[in-house]
Short mmCIF file of C-alpha atoms and ligand atoms in Angstrom, two decimals:
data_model
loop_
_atom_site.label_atom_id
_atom_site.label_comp_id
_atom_site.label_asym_id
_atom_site.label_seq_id
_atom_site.Cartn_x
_atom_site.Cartn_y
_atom_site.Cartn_z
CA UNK A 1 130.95 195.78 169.94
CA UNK A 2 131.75 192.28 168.82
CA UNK A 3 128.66 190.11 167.93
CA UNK A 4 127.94 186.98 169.90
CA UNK A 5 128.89 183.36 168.06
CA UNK A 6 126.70 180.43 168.76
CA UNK A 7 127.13 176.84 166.98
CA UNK A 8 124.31 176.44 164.85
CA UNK A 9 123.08 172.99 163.15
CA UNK A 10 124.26 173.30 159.25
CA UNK A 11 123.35 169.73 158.82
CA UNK A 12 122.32 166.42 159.88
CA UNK A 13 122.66 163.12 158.94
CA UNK A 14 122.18 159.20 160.02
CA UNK A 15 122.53 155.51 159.40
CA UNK A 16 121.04 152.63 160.18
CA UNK A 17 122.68 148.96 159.03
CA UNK A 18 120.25 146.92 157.14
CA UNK A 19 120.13 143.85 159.40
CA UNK A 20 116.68 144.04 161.16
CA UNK A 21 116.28 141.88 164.19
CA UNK A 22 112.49 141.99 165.56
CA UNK A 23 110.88 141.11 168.49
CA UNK A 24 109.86 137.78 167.41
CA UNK A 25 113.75 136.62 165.69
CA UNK A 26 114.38 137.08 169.36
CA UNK A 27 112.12 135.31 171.25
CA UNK A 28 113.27 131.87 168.86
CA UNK A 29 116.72 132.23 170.94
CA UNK A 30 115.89 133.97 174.27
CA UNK A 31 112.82 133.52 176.65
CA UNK A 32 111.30 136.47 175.91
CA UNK A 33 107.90 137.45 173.88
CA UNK A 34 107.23 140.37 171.80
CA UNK A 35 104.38 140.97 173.78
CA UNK A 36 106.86 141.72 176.76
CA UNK A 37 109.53 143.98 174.75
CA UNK A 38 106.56 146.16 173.56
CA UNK A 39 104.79 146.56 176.78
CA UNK A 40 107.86 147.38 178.77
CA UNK A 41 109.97 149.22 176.13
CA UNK A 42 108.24 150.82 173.00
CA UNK A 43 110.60 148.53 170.90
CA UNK A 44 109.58 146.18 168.11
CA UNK A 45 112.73 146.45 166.23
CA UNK A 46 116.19 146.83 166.34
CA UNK A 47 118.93 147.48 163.52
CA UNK A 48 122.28 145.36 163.91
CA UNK A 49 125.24 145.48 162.13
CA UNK A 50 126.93 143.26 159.50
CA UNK A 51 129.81 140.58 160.70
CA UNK A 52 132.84 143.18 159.79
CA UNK A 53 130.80 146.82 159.96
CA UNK A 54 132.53 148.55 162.91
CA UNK A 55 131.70 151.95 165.05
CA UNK A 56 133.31 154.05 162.34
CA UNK A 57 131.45 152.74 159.30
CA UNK A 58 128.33 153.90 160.65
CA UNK A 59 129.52 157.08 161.72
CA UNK A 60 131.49 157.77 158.36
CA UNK A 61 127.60 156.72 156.46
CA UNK A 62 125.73 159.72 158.99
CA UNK A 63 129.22 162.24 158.95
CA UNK A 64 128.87 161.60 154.91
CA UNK A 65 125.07 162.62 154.98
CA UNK A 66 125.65 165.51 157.43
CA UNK A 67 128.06 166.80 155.21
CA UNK A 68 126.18 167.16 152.18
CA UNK A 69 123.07 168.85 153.81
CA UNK A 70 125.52 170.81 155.36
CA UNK A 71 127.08 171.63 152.22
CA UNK A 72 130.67 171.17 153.70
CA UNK A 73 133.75 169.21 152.89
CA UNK A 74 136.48 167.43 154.78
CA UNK A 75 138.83 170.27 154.31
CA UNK A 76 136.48 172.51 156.58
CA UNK A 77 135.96 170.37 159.19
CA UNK A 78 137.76 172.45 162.21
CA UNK A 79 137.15 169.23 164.65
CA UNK A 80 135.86 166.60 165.11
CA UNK A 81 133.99 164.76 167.76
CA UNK A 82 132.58 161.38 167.96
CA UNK A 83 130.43 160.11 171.49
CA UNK A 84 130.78 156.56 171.77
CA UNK A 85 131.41 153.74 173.88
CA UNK A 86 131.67 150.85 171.42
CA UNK A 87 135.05 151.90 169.41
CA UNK A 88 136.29 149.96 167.22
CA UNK A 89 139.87 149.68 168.63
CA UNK A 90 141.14 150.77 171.70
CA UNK A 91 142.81 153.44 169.88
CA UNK A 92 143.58 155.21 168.03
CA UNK A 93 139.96 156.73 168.66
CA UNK A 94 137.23 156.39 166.29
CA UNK A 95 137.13 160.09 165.61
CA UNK A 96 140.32 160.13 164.84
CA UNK A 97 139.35 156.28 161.93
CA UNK A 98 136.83 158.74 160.91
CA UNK A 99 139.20 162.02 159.97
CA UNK A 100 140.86 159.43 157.81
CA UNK A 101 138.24 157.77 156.54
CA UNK A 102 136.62 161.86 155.37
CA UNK A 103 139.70 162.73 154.29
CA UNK A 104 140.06 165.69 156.70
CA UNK A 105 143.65 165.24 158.68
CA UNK A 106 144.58 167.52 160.51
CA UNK A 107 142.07 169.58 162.29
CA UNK A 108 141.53 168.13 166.20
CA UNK A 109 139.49 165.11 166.72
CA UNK A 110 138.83 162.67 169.74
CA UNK A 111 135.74 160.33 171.27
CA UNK A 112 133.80 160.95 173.91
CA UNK A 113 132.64 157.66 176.46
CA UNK A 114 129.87 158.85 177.83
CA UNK A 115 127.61 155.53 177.37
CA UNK A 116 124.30 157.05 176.05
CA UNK A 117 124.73 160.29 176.80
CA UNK A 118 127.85 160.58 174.75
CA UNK A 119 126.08 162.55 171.80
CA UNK A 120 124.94 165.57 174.54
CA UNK A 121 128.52 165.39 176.10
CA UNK A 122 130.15 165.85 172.73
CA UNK A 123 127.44 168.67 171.57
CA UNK A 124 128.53 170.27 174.74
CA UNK A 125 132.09 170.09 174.03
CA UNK A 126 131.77 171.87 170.07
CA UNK A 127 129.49 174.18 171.33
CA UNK A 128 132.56 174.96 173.79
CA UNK A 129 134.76 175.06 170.81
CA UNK A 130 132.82 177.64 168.59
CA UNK A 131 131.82 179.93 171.11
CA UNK A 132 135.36 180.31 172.28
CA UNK A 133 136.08 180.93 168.86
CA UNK A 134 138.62 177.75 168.62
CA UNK A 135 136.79 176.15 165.79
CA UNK A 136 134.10 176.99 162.99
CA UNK A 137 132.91 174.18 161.54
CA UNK A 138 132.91 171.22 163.89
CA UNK A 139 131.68 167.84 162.97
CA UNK A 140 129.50 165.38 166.02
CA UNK A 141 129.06 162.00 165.84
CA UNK A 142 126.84 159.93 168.05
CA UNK A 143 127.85 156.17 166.54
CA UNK A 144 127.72 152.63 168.32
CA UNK A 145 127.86 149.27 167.86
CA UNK A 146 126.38 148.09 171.38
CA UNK A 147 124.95 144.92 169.71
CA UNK A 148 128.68 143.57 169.76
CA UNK A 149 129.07 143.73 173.75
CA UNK A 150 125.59 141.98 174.54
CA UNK A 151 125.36 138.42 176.33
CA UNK A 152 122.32 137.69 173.54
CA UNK A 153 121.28 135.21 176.72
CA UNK A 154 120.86 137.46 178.86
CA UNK A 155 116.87 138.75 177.94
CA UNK A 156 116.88 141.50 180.30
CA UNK A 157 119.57 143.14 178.44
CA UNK A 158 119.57 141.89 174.67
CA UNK A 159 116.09 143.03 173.78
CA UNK A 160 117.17 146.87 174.47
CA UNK A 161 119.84 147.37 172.28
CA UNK A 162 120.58 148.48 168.39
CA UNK A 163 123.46 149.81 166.39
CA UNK A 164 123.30 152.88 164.27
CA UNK A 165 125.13 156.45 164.00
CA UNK A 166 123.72 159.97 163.84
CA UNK A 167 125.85 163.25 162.90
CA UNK A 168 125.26 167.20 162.95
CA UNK A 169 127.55 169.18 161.37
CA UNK A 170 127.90 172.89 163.33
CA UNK A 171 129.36 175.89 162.20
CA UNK A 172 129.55 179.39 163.74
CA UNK A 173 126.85 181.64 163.78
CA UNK A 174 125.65 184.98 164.45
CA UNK A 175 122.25 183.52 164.32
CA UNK A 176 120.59 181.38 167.76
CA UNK A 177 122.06 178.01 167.57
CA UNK A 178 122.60 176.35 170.97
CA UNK A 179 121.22 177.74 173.90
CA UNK A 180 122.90 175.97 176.79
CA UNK A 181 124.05 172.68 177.05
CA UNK A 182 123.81 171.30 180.92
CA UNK A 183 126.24 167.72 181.48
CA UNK A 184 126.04 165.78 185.29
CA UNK A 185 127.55 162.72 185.83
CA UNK A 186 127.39 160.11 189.12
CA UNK A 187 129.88 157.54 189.07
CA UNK A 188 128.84 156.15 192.31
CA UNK A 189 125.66 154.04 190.68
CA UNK A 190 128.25 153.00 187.82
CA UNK A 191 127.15 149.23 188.99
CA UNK A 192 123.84 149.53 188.14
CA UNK A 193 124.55 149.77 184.05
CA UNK A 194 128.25 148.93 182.88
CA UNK A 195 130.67 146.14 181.33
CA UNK A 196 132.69 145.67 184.15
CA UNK A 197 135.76 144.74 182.17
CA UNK A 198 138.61 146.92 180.26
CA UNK A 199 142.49 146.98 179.59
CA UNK A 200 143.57 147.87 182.47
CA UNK A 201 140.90 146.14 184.60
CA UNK A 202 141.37 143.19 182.95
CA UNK A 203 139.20 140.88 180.83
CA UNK A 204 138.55 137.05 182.30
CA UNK A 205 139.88 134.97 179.58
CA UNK A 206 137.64 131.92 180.18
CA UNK A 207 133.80 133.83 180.03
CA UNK A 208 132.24 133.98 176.74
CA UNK A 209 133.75 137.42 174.59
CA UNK A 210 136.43 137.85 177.34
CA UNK A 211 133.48 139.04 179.93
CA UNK A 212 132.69 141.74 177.69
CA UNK A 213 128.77 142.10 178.31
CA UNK A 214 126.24 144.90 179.18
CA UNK A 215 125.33 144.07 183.23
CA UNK A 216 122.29 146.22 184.08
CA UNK A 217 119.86 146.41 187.12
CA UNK A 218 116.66 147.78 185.26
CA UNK A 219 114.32 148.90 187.13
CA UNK A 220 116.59 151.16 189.10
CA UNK A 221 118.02 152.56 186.19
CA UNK A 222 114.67 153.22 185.30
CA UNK A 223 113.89 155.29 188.42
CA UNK A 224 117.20 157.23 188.16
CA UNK A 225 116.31 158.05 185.06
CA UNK A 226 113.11 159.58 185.11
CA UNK A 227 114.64 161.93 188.32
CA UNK A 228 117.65 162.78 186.58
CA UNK A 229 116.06 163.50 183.05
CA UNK A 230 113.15 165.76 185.18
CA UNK A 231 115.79 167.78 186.76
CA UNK A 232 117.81 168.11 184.05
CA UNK A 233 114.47 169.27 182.01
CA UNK A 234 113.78 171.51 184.64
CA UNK A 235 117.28 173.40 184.55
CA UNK A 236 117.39 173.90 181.09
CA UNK A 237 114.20 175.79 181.20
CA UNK A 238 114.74 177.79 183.77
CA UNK A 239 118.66 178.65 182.78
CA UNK A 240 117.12 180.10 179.70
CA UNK A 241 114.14 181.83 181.47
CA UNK A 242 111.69 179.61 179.68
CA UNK A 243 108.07 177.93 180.15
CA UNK A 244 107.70 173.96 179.46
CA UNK A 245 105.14 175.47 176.47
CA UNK A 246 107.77 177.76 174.82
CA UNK A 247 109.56 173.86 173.75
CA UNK A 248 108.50 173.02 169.79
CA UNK A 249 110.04 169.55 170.05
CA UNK A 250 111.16 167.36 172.77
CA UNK A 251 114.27 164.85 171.13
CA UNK A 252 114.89 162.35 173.73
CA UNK A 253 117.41 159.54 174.42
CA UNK A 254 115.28 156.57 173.05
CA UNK A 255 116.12 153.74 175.56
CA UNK A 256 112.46 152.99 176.99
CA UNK A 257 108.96 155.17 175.49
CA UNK A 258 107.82 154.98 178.87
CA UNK A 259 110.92 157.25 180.25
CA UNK A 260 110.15 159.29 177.16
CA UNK A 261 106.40 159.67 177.90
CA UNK A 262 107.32 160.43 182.00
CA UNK A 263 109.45 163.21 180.38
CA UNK A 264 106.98 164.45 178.01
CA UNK A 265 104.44 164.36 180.74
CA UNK A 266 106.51 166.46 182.98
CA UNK A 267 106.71 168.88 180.29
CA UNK A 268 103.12 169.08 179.25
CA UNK A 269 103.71 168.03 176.31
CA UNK A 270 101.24 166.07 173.70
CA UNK A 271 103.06 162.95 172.24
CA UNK A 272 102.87 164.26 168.88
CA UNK A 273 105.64 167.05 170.17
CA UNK A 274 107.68 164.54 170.87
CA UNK A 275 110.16 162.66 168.36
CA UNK A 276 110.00 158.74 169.05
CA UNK A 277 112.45 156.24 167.05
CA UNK A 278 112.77 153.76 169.57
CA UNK A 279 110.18 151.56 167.90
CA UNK A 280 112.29 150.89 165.32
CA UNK A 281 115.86 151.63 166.60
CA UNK A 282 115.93 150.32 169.83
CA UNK A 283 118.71 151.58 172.34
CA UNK A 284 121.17 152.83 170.14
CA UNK A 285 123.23 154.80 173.30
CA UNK A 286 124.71 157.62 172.22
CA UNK A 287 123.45 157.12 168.16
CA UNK A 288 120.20 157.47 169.36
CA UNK A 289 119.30 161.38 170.02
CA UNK A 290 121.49 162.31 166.46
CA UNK A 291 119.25 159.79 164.82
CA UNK A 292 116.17 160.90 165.94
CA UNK A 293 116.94 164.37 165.24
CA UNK A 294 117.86 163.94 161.73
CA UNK A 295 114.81 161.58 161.09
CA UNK A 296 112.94 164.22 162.60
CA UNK A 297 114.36 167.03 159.69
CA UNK A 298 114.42 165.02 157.11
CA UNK A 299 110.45 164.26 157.85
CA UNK A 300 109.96 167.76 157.68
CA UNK A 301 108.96 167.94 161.21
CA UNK A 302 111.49 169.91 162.93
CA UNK A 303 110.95 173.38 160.69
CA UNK A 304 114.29 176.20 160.81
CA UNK A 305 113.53 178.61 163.96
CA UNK A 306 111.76 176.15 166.13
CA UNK A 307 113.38 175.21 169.71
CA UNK A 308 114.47 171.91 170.31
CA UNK A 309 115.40 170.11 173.80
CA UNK A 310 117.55 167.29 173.21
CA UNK A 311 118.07 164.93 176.70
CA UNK A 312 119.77 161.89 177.37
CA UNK A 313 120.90 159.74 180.54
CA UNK A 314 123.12 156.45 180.48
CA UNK A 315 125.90 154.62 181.93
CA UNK A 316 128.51 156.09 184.17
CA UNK A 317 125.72 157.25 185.33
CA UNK A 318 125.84 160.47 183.02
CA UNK A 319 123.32 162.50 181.89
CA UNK A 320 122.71 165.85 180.19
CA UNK A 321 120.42 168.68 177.78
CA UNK A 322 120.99 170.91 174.91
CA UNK A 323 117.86 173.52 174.02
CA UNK A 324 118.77 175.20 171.11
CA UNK A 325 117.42 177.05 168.13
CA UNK A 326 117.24 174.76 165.18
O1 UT7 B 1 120.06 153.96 177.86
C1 UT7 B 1 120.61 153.78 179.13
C2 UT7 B 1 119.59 153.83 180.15
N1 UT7 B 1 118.84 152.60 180.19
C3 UT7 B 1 117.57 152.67 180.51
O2 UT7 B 1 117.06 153.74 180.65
C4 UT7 B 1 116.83 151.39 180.76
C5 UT7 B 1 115.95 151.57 181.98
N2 UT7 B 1 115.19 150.41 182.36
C6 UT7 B 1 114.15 149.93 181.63
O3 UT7 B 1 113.89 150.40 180.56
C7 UT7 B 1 113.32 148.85 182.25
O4 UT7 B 1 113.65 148.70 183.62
C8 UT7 B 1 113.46 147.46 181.53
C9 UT7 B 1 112.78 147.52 180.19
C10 UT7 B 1 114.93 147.12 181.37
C11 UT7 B 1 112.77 146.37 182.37
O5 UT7 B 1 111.41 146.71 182.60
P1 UT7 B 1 110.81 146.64 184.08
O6 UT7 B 1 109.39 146.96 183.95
O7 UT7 B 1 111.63 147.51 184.95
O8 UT7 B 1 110.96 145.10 184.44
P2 UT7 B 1 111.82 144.41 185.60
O9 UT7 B 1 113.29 144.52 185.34
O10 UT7 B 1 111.33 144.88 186.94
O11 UT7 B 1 111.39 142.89 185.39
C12 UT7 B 1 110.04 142.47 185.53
C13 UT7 B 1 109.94 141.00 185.14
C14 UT7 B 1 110.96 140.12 185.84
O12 UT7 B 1 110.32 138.89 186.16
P3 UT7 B 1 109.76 138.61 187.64
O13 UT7 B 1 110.95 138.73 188.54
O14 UT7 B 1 108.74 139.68 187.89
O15 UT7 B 1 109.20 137.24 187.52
C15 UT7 B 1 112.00 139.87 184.78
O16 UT7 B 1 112.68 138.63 184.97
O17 UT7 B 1 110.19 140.84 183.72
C16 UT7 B 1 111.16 139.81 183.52
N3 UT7 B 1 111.91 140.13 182.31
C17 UT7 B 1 111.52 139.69 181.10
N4 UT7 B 1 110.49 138.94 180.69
C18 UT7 B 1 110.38 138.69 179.37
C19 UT7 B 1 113.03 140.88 182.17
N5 UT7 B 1 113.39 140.94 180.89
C20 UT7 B 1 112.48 140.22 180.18
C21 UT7 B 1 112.30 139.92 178.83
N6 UT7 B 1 111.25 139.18 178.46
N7 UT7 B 1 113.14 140.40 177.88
#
């Protein structure tokens, strides 16, 4: 009988650029107080990168790290997969800036624009690839550089966002790895968090950056995503036959601590259980779960055996889970 294969986490790694904007830089350019951000949000902090520092340096800084704890070089690497939607060209993709920049040509490697969720969605898809036996070592990238597509007067959008880049480095398995992964997507909201301009859309020539700028309705995208990120919670559980309390560690999306707490709540599950970055990191989209997973290792936190539930819900709208066995 031929053993089962799962994609199991060989490594992780992140990184943050050193630029630190806080709460109070911002409220000397925007009407806004820090008092507000950290009420509504969780966030004091946010990481921004350097005039020049694109998508794929980030991502090559985490891929580097995730490498090393992985113990794997370029010349392994079977694919590669990077979730974002701040690239730094149109093409070719940033996955494919970062094979060069690793040194790893010619294994298969692509993005994935799934706004925040784009780290789950390209999990999902390297899971796909090692269980079906197409790849054994696959590299994941969640990497962004959102700060570059905000309308900094706009303070119901600027005080959300970061940049930074986390990576996992997977590799086939005979031991529990991922569980199940679980993606939805509803692109009828997709006006209630989007930059309504593109190539083929067209930019408008005489707004500031072309009309590139993250348009959001808040409070709805609030609601939707406390219902989504419940439901999805709920189907991951019960897909695997499991109780909230069987969970070690709950790694959310880090866009707002009170979505994280709702989510917690709904899983019984004490704060401390939970991994929270998004005091420091802000929104970082799809960098966000990858960075607060490897902060969470690398504090010794997150031990080898225990299971994880990794969630995230963003633009499109998309959302999705991965439980697996870290
Ligand atoms: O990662 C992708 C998914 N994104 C999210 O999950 C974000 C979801 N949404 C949120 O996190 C929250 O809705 C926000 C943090 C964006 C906003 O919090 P809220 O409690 O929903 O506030 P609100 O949008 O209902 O605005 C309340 C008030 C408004 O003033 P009035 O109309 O009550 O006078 C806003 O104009 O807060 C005002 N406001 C601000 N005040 C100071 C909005 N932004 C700011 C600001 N500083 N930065």
């Amino acid at each position: 009988m031929t053993q089962q294969v799962f994609a199991r986490i060989a490594g992780t790694g992140s990184y943050l650029p050193s630029k630190v904007l806080t709460n109070d830089d911002l409220a000397r350019f925007v009407d806004t107080s820090d008092e507000w951000i950290s009420a509504r949000t969780g966030i004091r902090q946010r990481h921004v990168a350097a005039e020049g520092e694109t998508t794929c340096d980030l991502a090559y800084h985490a891929a580097t790290r995730a490498m090393e704890a992985a113990g794997v070089t370029a010349d392994e690497l079977d694919l590669i997969v990077v979730g974002t939607t701040t690239p730094d060209l149109i093409f070719p993709s940033t996955a494919c800036l970062l094979q060069a920049r690793l040194g790893a040509s010619g294994c298969g490697a692509f993005d994935v624009n799934a706004a925040c969720s784009g780290f789950i969605y390209g999990l999902t898809v390297a899971d796909k690839f090692i269980r079906g036996g197409n790849a054994r070592t696959a590299l994941v990238v969640g990497s962004e550089t959102l700060t570059r597509m905000l309308d900094w007067s706009d303070r119901s959008t600027c005080v959300l966002f970061g940049d930074g880049a986390g990576a996992v480095v997977l590799k086939a398995d005979h031991e529990t790895g991922i569980l199940s992964t679980h993606l939805h997507a509803d692109g009828a909201k997709k006006e209630l968090l989007w930059n309504p301009v593109g190539v083929s859309a067209g930019f408008k020539p005489g707004e500031p950056n072309a009309g590139v700028r993250v348009l959001m309705t808040g409070n709805e995208v609030f609601k939707h995503a406390v219902k989504a990120l419940d439901s999805v919670v709920e189907e991951t559980l019960e897909a695997n036959g499991l109780d909230r309390h069987d969970i070690d560690w709950l790694i959310p999306h880090q866009a707002n601590l009170r979505i994280i707490e709702a989510t917690a709540k709904r899983l019984d599950m004490p704060m401390d259980r939970v991994i929270v970055t998004v005091d420091r990191h802000g929104n970082t989209s799809s960098g966000s779960v990858p960075l607060a997973l490897d902060e969470a290792i690398r504090s010794g936190r997150v031990q080898r055996g225990q299971l994880l539930l990794l969630e995230a819900f963003g633009g499109g709208f998309t959302w999705g889970s991965a439980l697996l066995r870290y």
